[in-house]
Amino acid sequence: LPHQRLYVCPPDSLTHTRRVLFRDRMRENSDLALQYQRLKLQLVQRYEYDGDAYTRAKTDFINTIIDAAVRDL
């Protein structure tokens, strides 16, 4: 069974706000969600036993989506 990660942050924190923006953008745009799914499937093969590297490798994609969401506010 793969390791699981749990993130906890206060609801009024910048981290929480960014995660909600990303989540909402994924829900609104199925093409972006599919791109993210493909990226995650590629990365899980490459970093199967390195959760930190897997997370780092997703960062540019996630930040691009969040930055666009902030501009659209």
Short mmCIF file of C-alpha atoms in Angstrom, two decimals:
data_model
loop_
_atom_site.label_atom_id
_atom_site.label_comp_id
_atom_site.label_asym_id
_atom_site.label_seq_id
_atom_site.Cartn_x
_atom_site.Cartn_y
_atom_site.Cartn_z
CA LEU A 1 0.00 0.00 0.00
CA PRO A 2 1.49 3.40 -0.95
CA HIS A 3 2.27 5.90 1.76
CA GLN A 4 -0.32 8.57 2.33
CA ARG A 5 0.29 12.22 3.16
CA LEU A 6 -1.98 14.43 5.18
CA TYR A 7 -1.82 18.20 4.95
CA VAL A 8 -3.41 20.32 7.64
CA CYS A 9 -3.63 24.10 7.52
CA PRO A 10 -5.92 26.77 8.94
CA PRO A 11 -8.78 27.73 6.61
CA ASP A 12 -7.69 31.37 6.45
CA SER A 13 -4.07 30.62 5.51
CA LEU A 14 -2.47 31.34 2.14
CA THR A 15 -1.76 27.62 1.73
CA HIS A 16 -5.42 26.75 2.13
CA THR A 17 -6.49 29.54 -0.24
CA ARG A 18 -4.07 28.32 -2.91
CA ARG A 19 -5.28 24.73 -2.57
CA VAL A 20 -8.90 25.81 -2.92
CA LEU A 21 -8.07 27.90 -6.00
CA PHE A 22 -6.33 24.90 -7.57
CA ARG A 23 -9.15 22.54 -6.66
CA ASP A 24 -11.78 24.85 -8.08
CA ARG A 25 -9.85 25.35 -11.32
CA MET A 26 -9.55 21.59 -11.74
CA ARG A 27 -13.31 21.22 -11.20
CA GLU A 28 -14.08 23.97 -13.71
CA ASN A 29 -11.75 22.85 -16.50
CA SER A 30 -11.78 19.19 -17.47
CA ASP A 31 -8.90 19.68 -19.94
CA LEU A 32 -6.64 20.97 -17.18
CA ALA A 33 -7.78 18.17 -14.89
CA LEU A 34 -6.87 15.63 -17.57
CA GLN A 35 -3.44 17.21 -18.02
CA TYR A 36 -2.90 17.03 -14.27
CA GLN A 37 -4.01 13.41 -14.20
CA ARG A 38 -1.56 12.52 -16.97
CA LEU A 39 1.26 14.34 -15.20
CA LYS A 40 0.55 12.53 -11.94
CA LEU A 41 0.47 9.14 -13.66
CA GLN A 42 3.85 9.83 -15.26
CA LEU A 43 5.36 11.07 -12.03
CA VAL A 44 4.12 8.19 -9.90
CA GLN A 45 6.02 5.83 -12.20
CA ARG A 46 9.19 7.92 -11.94
CA TYR A 47 9.00 8.67 -8.21
CA GLU A 48 7.15 5.65 -6.86
CA TYR A 49 9.13 5.61 -3.62
CA ASP A 50 10.04 9.30 -3.34
CA GLY A 51 7.05 11.35 -2.27
CA ASP A 52 9.09 14.53 -1.91
CA ALA A 53 10.39 14.35 -5.49
CA TYR A 54 6.89 13.52 -6.74
CA THR A 55 5.52 16.60 -4.99
CA ARG A 56 8.33 18.85 -6.26
CA ALA A 57 7.81 17.64 -9.82
CA LYS A 58 4.17 18.77 -9.74
CA THR A 59 4.99 22.24 -8.43
CA ASP A 60 5.43 24.13 -11.72
CA PHE A 61 2.14 22.82 -13.10
CA ILE A 62 0.26 23.64 -9.91
CA ASN A 63 1.77 27.12 -9.60
CA THR A 64 0.89 27.93 -13.20
CA ILE A 65 -2.75 26.99 -12.57
CA ILE A 66 -2.92 28.94 -9.32
CA ASP A 67 -1.28 32.02 -10.85
CA ALA A 68 -3.86 32.02 -13.65
CA ALA A 69 -6.67 31.61 -11.14
CA VAL A 70 -5.41 34.57 -9.11
CA ARG A 71 -5.24 36.75 -12.24
CA ASP A 72 -8.85 35.82 -13.01
CA LEU A 73 -10.12 36.93 -9.58
#
